[in-house]
mmCIF file of C-alpha atoms in Angstrom:
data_model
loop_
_atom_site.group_PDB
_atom_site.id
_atom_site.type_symbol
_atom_site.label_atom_id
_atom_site.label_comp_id
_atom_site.label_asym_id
_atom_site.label_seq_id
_atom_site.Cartn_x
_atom_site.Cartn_y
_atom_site.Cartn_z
ATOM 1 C CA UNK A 280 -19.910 -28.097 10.400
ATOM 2 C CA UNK A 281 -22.786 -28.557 7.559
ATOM 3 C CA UNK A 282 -24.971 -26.464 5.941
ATOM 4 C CA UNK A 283 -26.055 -25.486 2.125
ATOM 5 C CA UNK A 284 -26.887 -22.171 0.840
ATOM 6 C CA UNK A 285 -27.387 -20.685 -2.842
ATOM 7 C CA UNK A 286 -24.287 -20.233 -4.595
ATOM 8 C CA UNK A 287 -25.042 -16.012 -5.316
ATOM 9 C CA UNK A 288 -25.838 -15.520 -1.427
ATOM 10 C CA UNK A 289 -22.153 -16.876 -0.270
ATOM 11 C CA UNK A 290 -20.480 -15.322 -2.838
ATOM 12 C CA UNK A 291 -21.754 -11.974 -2.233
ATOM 13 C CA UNK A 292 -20.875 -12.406 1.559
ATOM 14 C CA UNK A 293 -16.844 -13.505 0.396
ATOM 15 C CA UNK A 294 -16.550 -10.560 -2.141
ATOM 16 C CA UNK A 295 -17.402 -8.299 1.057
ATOM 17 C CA UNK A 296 -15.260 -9.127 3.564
ATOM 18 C CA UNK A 297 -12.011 -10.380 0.843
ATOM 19 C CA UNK A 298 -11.285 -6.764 1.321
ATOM 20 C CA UNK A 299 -9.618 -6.950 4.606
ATOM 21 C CA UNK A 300 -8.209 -10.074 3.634
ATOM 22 C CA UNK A 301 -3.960 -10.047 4.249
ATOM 23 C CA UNK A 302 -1.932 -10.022 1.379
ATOM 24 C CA UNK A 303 0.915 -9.908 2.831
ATOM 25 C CA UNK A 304 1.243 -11.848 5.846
ATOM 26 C CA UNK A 305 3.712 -14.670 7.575
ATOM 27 C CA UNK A 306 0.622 -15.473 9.228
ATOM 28 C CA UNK A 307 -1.228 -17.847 6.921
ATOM 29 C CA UNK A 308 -4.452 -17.922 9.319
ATOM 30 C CA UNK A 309 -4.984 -13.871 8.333
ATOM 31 C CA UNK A 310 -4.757 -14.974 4.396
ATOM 32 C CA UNK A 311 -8.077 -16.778 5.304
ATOM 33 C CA UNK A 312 -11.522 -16.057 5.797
ATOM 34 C CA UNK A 313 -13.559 -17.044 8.767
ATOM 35 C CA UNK A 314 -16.845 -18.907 8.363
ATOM 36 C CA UNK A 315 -18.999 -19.089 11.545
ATOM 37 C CA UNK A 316 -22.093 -21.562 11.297
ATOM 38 C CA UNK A 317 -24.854 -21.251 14.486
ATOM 39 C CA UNK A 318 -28.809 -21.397 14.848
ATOM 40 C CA UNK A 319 -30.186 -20.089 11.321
ATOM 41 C CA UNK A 320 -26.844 -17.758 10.364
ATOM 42 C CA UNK A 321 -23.669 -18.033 8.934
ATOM 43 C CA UNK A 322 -20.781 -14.912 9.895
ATOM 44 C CA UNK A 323 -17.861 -14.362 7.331
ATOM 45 C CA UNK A 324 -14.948 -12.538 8.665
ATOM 46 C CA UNK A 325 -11.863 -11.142 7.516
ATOM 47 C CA UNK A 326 -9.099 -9.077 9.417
ATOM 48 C CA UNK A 327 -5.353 -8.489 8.677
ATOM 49 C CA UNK A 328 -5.358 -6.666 11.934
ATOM 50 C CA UNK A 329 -5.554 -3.274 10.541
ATOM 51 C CA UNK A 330 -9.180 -3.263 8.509
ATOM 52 C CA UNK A 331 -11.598 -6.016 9.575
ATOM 53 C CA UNK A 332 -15.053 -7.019 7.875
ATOM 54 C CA UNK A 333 -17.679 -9.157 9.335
ATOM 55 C CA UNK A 334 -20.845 -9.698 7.338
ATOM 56 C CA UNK A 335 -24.259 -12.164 8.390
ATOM 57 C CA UNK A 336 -26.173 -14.224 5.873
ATOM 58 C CA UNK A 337 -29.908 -14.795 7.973
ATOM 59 C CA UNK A 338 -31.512 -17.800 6.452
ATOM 60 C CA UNK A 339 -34.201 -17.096 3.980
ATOM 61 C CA UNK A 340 -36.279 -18.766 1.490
ATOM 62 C CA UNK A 341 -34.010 -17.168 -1.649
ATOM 63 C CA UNK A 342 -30.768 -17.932 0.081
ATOM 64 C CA UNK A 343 -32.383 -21.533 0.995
ATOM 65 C CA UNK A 344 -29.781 -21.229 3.684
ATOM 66 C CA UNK A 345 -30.263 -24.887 5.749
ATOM 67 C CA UNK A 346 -27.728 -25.523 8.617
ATOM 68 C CA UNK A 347 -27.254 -28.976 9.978
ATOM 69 C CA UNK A 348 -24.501 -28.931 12.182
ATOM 70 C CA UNK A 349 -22.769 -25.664 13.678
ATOM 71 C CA UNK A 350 -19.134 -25.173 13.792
ATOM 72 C CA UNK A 351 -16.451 -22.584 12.287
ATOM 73 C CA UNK A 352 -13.283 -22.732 10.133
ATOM 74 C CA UNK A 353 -10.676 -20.450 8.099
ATOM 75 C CA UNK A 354 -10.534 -21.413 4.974
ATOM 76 C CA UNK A 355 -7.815 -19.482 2.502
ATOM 77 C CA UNK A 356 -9.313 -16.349 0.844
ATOM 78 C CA UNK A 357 -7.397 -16.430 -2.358
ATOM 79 C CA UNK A 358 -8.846 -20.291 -3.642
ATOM 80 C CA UNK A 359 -12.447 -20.539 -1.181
ATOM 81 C CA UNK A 360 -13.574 -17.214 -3.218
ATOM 82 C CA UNK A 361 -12.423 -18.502 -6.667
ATOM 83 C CA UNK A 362 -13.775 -22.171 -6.033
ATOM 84 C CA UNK A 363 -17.263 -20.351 -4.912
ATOM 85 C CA UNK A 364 -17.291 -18.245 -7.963
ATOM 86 C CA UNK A 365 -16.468 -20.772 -10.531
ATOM 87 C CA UNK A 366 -18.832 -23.436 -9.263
ATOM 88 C CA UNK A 367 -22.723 -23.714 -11.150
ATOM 89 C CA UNK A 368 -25.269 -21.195 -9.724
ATOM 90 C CA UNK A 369 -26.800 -23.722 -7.422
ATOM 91 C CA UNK A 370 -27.102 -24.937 -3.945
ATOM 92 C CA UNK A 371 -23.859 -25.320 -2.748
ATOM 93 C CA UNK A 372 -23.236 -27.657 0.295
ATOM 94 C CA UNK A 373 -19.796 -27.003 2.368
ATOM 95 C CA UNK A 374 -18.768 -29.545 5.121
ATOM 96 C CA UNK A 375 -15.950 -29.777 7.509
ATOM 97 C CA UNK A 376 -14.122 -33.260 8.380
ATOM 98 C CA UNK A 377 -12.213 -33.646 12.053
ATOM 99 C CA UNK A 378 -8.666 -32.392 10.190
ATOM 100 C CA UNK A 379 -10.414 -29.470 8.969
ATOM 101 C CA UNK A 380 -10.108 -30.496 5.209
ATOM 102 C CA UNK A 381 -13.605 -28.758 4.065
ATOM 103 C CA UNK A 382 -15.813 -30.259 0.933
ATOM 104 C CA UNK A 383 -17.446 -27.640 -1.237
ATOM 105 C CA UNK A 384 -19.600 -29.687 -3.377
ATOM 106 C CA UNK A 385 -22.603 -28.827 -5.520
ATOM 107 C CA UNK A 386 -25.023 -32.033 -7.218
ATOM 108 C CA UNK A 387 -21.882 -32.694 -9.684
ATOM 109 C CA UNK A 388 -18.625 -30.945 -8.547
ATOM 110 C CA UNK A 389 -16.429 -31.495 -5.786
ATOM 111 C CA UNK A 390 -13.532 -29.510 -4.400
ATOM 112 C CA UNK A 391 -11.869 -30.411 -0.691
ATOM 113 C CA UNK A 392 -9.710 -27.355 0.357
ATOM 114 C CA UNK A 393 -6.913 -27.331 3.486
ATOM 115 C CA UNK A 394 -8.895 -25.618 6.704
ATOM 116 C CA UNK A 395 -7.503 -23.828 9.644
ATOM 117 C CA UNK A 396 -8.698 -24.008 13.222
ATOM 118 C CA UNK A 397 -11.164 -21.061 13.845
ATOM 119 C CA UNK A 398 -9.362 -20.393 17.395
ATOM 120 C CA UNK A 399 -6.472 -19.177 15.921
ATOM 121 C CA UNK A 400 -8.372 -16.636 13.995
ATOM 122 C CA UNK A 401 -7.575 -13.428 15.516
ATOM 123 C CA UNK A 402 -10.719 -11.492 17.893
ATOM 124 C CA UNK A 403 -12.303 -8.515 16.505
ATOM 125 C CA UNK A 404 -12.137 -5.279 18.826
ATOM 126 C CA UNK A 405 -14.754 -4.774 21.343
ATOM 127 C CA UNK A 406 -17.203 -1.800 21.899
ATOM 128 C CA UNK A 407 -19.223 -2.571 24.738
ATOM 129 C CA UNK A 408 -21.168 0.403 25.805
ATOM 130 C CA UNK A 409 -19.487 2.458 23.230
ATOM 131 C CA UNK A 410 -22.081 5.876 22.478
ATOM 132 C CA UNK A 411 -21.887 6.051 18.465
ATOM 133 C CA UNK A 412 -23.750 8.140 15.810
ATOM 134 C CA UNK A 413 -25.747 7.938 12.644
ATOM 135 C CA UNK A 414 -25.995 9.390 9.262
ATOM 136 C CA UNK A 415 -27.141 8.007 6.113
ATOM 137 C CA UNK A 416 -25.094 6.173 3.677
ATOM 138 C CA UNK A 417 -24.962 8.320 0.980
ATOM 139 C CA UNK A 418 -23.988 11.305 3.310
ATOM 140 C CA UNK A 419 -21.068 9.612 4.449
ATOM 141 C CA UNK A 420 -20.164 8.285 0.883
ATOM 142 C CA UNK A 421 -20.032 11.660 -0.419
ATOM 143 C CA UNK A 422 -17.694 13.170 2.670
ATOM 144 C CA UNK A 423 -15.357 10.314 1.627
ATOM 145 C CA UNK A 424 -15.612 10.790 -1.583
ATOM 146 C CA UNK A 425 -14.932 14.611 -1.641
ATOM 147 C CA UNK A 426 -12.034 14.162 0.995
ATOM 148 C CA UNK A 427 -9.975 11.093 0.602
ATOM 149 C CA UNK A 428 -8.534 11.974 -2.655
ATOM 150 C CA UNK A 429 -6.024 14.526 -0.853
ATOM 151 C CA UNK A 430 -4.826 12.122 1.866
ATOM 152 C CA UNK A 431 -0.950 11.452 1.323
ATOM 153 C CA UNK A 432 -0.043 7.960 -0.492
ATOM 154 C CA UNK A 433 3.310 7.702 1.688
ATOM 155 C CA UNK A 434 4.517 6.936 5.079
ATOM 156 C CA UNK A 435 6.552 9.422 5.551
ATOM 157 C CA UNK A 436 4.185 11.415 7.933
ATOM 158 C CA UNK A 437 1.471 9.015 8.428
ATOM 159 C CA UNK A 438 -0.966 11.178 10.357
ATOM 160 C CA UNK A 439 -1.449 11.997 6.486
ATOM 161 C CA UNK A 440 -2.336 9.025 4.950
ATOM 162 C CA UNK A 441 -5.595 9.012 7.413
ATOM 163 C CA UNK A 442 -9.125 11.745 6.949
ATOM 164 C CA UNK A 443 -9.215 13.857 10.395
ATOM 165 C CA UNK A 444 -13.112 13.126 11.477
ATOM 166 C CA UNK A 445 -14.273 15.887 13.768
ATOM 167 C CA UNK A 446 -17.870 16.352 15.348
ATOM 168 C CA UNK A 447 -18.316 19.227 17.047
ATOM 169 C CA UNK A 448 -20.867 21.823 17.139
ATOM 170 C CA UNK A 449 -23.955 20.127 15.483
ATOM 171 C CA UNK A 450 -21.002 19.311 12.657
ATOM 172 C CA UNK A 451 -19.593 16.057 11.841
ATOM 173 C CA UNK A 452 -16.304 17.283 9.436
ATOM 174 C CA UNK A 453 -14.101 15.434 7.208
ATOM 175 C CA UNK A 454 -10.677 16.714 6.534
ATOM 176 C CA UNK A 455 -7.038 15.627 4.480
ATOM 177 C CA UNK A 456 -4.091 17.109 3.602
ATOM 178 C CA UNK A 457 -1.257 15.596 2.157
ATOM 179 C CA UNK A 458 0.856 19.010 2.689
ATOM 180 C CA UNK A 459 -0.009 20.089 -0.783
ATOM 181 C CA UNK A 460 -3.740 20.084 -0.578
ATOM 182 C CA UNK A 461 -6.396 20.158 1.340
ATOM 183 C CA UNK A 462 -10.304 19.124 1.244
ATOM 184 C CA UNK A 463 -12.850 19.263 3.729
ATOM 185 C CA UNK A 464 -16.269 18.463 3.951
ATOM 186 C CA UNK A 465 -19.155 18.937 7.164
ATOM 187 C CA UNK A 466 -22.757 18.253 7.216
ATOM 188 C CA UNK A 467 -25.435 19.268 10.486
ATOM 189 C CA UNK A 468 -25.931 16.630 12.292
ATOM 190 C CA UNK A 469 -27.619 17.294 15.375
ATOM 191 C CA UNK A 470 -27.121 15.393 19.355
ATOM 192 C CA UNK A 471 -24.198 13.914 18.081
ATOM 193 C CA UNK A 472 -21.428 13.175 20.760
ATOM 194 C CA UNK A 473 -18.130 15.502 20.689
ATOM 195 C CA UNK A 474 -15.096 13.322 19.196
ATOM 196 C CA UNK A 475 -11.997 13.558 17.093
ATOM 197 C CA UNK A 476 -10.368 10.471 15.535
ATOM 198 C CA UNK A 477 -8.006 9.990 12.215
ATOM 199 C CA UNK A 478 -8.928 6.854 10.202
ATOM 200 C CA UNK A 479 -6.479 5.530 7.094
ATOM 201 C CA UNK A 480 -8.033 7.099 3.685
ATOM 202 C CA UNK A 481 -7.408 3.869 2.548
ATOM 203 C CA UNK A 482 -10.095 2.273 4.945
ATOM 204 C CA UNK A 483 -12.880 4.088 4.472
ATOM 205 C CA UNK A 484 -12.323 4.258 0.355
ATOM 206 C CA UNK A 485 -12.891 0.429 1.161
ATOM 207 C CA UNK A 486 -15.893 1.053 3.686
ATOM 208 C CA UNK A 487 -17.418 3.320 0.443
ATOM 209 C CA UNK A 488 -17.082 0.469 -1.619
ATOM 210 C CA UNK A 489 -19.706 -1.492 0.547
ATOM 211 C CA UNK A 490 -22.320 0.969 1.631
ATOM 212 C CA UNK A 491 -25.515 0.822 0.320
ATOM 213 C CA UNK A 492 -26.877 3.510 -1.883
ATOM 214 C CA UNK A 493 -29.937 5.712 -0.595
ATOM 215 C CA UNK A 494 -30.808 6.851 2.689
ATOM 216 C CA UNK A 495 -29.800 3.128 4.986
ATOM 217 C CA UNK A 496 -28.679 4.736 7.855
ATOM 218 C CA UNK A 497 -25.029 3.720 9.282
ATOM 219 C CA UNK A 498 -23.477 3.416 12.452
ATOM 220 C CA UNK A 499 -20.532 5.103 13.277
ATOM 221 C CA UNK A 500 -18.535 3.916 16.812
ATOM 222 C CA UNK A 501 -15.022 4.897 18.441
ATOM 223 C CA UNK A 502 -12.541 3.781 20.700
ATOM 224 C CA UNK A 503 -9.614 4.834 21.796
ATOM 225 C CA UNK A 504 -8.049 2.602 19.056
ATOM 226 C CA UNK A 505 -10.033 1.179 16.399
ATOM 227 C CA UNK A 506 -13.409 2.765 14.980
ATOM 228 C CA UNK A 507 -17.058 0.563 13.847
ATOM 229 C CA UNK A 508 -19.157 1.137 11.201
ATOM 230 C CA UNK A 509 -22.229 -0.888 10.776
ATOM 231 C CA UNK A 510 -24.359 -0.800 8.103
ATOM 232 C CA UNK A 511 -27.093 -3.364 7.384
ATOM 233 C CA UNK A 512 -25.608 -7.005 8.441
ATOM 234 C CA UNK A 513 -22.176 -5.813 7.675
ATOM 235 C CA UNK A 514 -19.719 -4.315 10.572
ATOM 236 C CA UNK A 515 -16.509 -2.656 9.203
ATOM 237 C CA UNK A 516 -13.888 -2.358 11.863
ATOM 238 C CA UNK A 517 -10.668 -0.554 10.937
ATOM 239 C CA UNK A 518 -7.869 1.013 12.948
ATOM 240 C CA UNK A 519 -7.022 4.262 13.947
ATOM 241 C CA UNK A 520 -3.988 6.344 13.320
ATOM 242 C CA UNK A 521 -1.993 7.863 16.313
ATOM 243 C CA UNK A 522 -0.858 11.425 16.575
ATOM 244 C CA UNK A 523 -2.391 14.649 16.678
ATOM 245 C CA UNK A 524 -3.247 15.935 13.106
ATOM 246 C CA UNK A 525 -2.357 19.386 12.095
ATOM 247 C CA UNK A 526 -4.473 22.703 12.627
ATOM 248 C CA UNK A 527 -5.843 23.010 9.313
ATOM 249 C CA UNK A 528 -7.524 25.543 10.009
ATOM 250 C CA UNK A 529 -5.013 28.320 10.242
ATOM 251 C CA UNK A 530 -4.018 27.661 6.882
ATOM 252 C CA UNK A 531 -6.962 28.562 4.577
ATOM 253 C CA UNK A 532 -7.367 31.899 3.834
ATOM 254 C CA UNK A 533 -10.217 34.060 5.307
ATOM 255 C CA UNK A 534 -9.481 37.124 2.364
ATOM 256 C CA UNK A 535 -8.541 37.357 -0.784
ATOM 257 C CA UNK A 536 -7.210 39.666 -4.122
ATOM 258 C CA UNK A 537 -9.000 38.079 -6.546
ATOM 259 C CA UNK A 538 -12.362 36.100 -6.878
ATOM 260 C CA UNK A 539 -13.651 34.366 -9.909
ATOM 261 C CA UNK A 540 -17.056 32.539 -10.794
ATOM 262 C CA UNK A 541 -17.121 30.316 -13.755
ATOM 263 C CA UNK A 542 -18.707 27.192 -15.414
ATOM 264 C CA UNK A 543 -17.613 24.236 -13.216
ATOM 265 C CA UNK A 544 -17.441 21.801 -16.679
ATOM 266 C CA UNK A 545 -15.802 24.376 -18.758
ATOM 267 C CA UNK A 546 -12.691 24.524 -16.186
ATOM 268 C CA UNK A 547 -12.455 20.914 -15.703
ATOM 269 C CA UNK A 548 -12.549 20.621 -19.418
ATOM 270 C CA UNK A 549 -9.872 22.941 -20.466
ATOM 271 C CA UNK A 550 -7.221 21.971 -17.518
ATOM 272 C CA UNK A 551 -7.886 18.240 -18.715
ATOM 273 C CA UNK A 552 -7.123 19.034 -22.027
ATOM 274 C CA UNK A 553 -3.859 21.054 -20.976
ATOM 275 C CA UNK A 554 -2.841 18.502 -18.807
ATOM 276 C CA UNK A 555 -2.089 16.383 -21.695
ATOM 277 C CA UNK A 556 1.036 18.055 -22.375
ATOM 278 C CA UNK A 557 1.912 18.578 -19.062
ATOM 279 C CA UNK A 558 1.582 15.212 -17.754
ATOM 280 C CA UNK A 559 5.283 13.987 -18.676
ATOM 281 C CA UNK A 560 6.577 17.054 -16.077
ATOM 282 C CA UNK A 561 7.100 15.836 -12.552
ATOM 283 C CA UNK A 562 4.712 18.585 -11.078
ATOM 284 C CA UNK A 563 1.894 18.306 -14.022
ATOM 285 C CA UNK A 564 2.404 21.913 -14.485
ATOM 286 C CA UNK A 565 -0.429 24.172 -15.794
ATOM 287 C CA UNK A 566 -0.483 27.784 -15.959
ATOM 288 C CA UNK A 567 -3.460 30.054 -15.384
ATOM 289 C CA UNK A 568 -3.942 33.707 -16.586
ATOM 290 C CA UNK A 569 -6.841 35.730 -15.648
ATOM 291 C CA UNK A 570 -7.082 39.230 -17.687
ATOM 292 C CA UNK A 571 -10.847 40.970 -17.584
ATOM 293 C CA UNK A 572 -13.141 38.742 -18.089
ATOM 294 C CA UNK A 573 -11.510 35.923 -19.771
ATOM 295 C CA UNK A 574 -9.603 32.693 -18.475
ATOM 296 C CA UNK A 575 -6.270 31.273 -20.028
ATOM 297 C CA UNK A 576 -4.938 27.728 -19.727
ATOM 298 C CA UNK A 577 -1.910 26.769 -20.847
ATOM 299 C CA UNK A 578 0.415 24.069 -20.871
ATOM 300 C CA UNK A 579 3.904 23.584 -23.010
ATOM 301 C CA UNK A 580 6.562 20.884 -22.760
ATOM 302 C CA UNK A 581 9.541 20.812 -25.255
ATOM 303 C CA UNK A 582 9.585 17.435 -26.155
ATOM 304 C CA UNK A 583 5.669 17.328 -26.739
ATOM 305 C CA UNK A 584 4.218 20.776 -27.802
ATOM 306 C CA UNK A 585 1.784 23.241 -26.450
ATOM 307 C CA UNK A 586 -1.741 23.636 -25.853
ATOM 308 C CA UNK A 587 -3.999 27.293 -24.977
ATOM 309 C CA UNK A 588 -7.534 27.528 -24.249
ATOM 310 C CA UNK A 589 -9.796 30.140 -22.989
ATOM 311 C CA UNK A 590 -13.220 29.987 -20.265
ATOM 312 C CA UNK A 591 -15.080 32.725 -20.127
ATOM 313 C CA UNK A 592 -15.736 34.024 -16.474
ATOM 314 C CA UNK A 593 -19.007 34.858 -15.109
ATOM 315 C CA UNK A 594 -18.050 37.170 -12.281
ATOM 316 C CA UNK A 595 -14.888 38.468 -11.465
ATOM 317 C CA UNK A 596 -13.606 40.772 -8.102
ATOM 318 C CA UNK A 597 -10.533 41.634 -7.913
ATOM 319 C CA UNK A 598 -6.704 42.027 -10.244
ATOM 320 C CA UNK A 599 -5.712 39.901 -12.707
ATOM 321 C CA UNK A 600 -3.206 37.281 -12.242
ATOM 322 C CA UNK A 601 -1.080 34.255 -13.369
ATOM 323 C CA UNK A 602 -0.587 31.331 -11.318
ATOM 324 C CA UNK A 603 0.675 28.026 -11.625
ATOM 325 C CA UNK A 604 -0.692 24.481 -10.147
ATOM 326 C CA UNK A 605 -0.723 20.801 -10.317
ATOM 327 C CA UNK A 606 -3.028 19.695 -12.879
ATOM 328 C CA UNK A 607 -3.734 16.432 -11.391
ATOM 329 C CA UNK A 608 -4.513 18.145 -8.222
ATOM 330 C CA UNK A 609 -6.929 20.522 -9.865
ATOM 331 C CA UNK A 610 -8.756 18.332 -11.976
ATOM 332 C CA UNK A 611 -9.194 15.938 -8.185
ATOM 333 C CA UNK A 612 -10.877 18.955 -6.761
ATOM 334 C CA UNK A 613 -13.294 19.609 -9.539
ATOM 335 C CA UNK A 614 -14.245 16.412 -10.116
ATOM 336 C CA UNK A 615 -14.761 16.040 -6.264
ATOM 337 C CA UNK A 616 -17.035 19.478 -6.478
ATOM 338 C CA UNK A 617 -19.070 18.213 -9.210
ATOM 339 C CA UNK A 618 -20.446 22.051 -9.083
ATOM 340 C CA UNK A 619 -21.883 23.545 -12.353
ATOM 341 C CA UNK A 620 -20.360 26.747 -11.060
ATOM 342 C CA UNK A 621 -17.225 27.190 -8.963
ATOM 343 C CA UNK A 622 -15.688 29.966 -6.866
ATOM 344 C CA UNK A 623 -12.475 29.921 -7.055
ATOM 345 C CA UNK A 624 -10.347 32.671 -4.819
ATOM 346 C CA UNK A 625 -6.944 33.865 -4.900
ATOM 347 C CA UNK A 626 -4.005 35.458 -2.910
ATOM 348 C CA UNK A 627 -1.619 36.015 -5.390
ATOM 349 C CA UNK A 628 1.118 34.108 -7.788
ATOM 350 C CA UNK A 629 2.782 32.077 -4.271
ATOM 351 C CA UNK A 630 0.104 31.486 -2.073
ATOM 352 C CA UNK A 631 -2.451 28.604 -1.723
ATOM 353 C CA UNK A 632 -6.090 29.102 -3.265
ATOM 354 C CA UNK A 633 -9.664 28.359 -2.770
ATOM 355 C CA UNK A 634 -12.286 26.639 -5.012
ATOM 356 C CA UNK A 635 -15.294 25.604 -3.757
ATOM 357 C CA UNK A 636 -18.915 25.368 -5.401
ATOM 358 C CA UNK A 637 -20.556 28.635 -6.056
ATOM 359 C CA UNK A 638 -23.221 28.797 -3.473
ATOM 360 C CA UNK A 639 -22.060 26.087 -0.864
ATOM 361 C CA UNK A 640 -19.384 26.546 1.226
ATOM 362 C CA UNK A 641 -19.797 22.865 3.006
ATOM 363 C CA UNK A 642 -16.941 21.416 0.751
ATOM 364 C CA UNK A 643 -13.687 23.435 0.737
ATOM 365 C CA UNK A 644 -10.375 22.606 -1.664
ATOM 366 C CA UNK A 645 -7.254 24.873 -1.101
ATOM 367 C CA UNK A 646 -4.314 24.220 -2.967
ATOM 368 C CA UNK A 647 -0.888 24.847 -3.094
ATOM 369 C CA UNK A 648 0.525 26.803 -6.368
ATOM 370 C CA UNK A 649 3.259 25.137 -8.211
ATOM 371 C CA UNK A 650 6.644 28.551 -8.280
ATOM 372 C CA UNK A 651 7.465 28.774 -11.612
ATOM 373 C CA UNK A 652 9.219 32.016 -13.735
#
């Protein structure tokens, strides 16, 4: 194997795929990335069995991608992407001897790193004749992005850890819970097929990392195992989770006692500034008090102080109450909503409530009230 390319174009190409690099791992060959040389193309790969990237670099004349000899070899992740990124931003020129020691060289450095045989890199899942879907990039980065905040951080019921992804009905929604809170997010999207699948939060807050901004369209494919997404030359394989994800749906609330409307920034402001005394507490408690037309937030801790604040509401429907809640959980939701105005509805002191942005009921956060006396 020997080709040269321009330092920026391989680096870019390693930074991609390094995220589904192993870090732990008794196998050393998934520590590595896989470099694929053929015809006018090089393939990087990475895959710790779990989240797999691939990504193409098609020779052009700012890459000055030459090739003179195909081959492959897995070379490891942690030193080829630090040896690319600290040599001169030049034409770099990588060749591969018969014991797979490789030379990275430019005109006046030289490094030689240990290689790995390609074959035992590990094979990507197949989908052959697989019927997919599309929807832009952005579209997809914001249902991630308003979603996979509430996914659980711990195994303990790992159904949890993953976004539900249902299309159904001209919808395609996004949905997690980590038993505390929920979000959920659809969009139309029309002739799409009818599936269900649960991919790690964790995944696809990696696939968000690498889409491309504006309207590139994306590929979306399933199995019965492992789901695609392909956008541009990059494919982003990850795996799914088993087990049958919980009816969400019985769980938010079709009525309500009270229903407020007020200034999305205002909220998010004064619950940030409360949760500043209440971050020390285990549940990052902050109360709420709604009397006429006036919000209260308030936070106290003995060892810290106190803090009080007041919103003014905009509409109101309903009694009065005080409630409890997780700032941190809160402050996730609005920041998710990114609404000027919310809606925010409640069932009383102990039960979950609504806030969604005032107008748009395509993103949904319910959560759970923290019992206090």
């Amino acid at each position: 194997m020997r080709f040269s390319i321009q330092k920026s174009a391989l680096m870019q190409a390693v930074q991609t795929v390094s995220k589904a690099v192993a870090v732990r791992t008794t196998k050393q060959v998934l520590s590595g990335i896989l470099l694929e040389v053929r015809d006018n193309e090089i393939t990087a790969t990475a895959y710790d069995l779990e989240l797999g990237i691939q990504t193409r670099i098609y020779a052009t004349e700012d890459n000055q991608l030459n090739i003179d000899q195909a081959g492959s070899i897995v070379l490891p992740a942690k030193y080829f992407s630090e040896v690319i990124r600290k040599l001169p931003d030049t034409v770099i020129t990588m060749q591969v001897a018969s014991n797979y020691m490789t030379e990275i060289s430019t005109a006046s450095v030289q490094f030689h790193l240990h290689g790995i045989d390609a074959e035992e890199f590990p094979k990507l899942p197949t989908f052959v004749g697989v019927q997919g879907l599309k929807l832009q990039a952005s579209m997809l980065g914001d249902l991630i992005r308003t979603t996979a905040f509430a996914t659980a951080n711990t195994e303990v019921r790992p159904i949890l850890t993953g976004i539900n992804i249902q299309c159904a009905n001209d919808r395609l929604t996004f949905t997690a819970t980590d038993g505390l809170r929920l979000a959920t997010h659809y969009v139309g999207l029309s002739d799409a097929p009818k599936w269900q699948a649960v991919i790690p939060g964790k995944s696809l807050l990696e696939l968000a990392k690498i889409l491309p901004t504006g309207d590139s369209l994306v590929e979306l494919y399933l199995t019965e195992s492992h789901s695609l997404f392909v956008t541009g030359d990059t494919r982003f394989y990850t795996r799914l989770i088993d087990g049958t994800y919980p009816d969400t749906s019985r769980i938010i609330p079709s009525t309500h006692k009270t229903e407020i409307v007020a200034p999305g920034d205002d909220v998010l402001g004064a619950i940030d500034r409360a949760a500043l005394i209440a971050r020390d507490r285990d549940n990052h408690m902050v109360r709420l008090e709604i009397q006429g037309d006036i919000i209260t937030v308030s936070s106290n801790s003995p060892e810290i102080g106190n803090v009080s604040e007041t919103v003014a509401i905009e509409q109101k429907d309903g009694d009065d109450l005080q409630i409890a809640f997780n700032a941190r959980y809160v402050l996730d939701a609005l920041r998710a909503l990114d609404a000027a105005q919310i809606t925010v509805r409640f069932n009383g002191t102990t039960q979950a409530f609504v806030i969604e942005k005032t107008g748009d009921k395509s993103v949904l956060q319910l959560i759970s009230p923290v019992l206090w006396r």
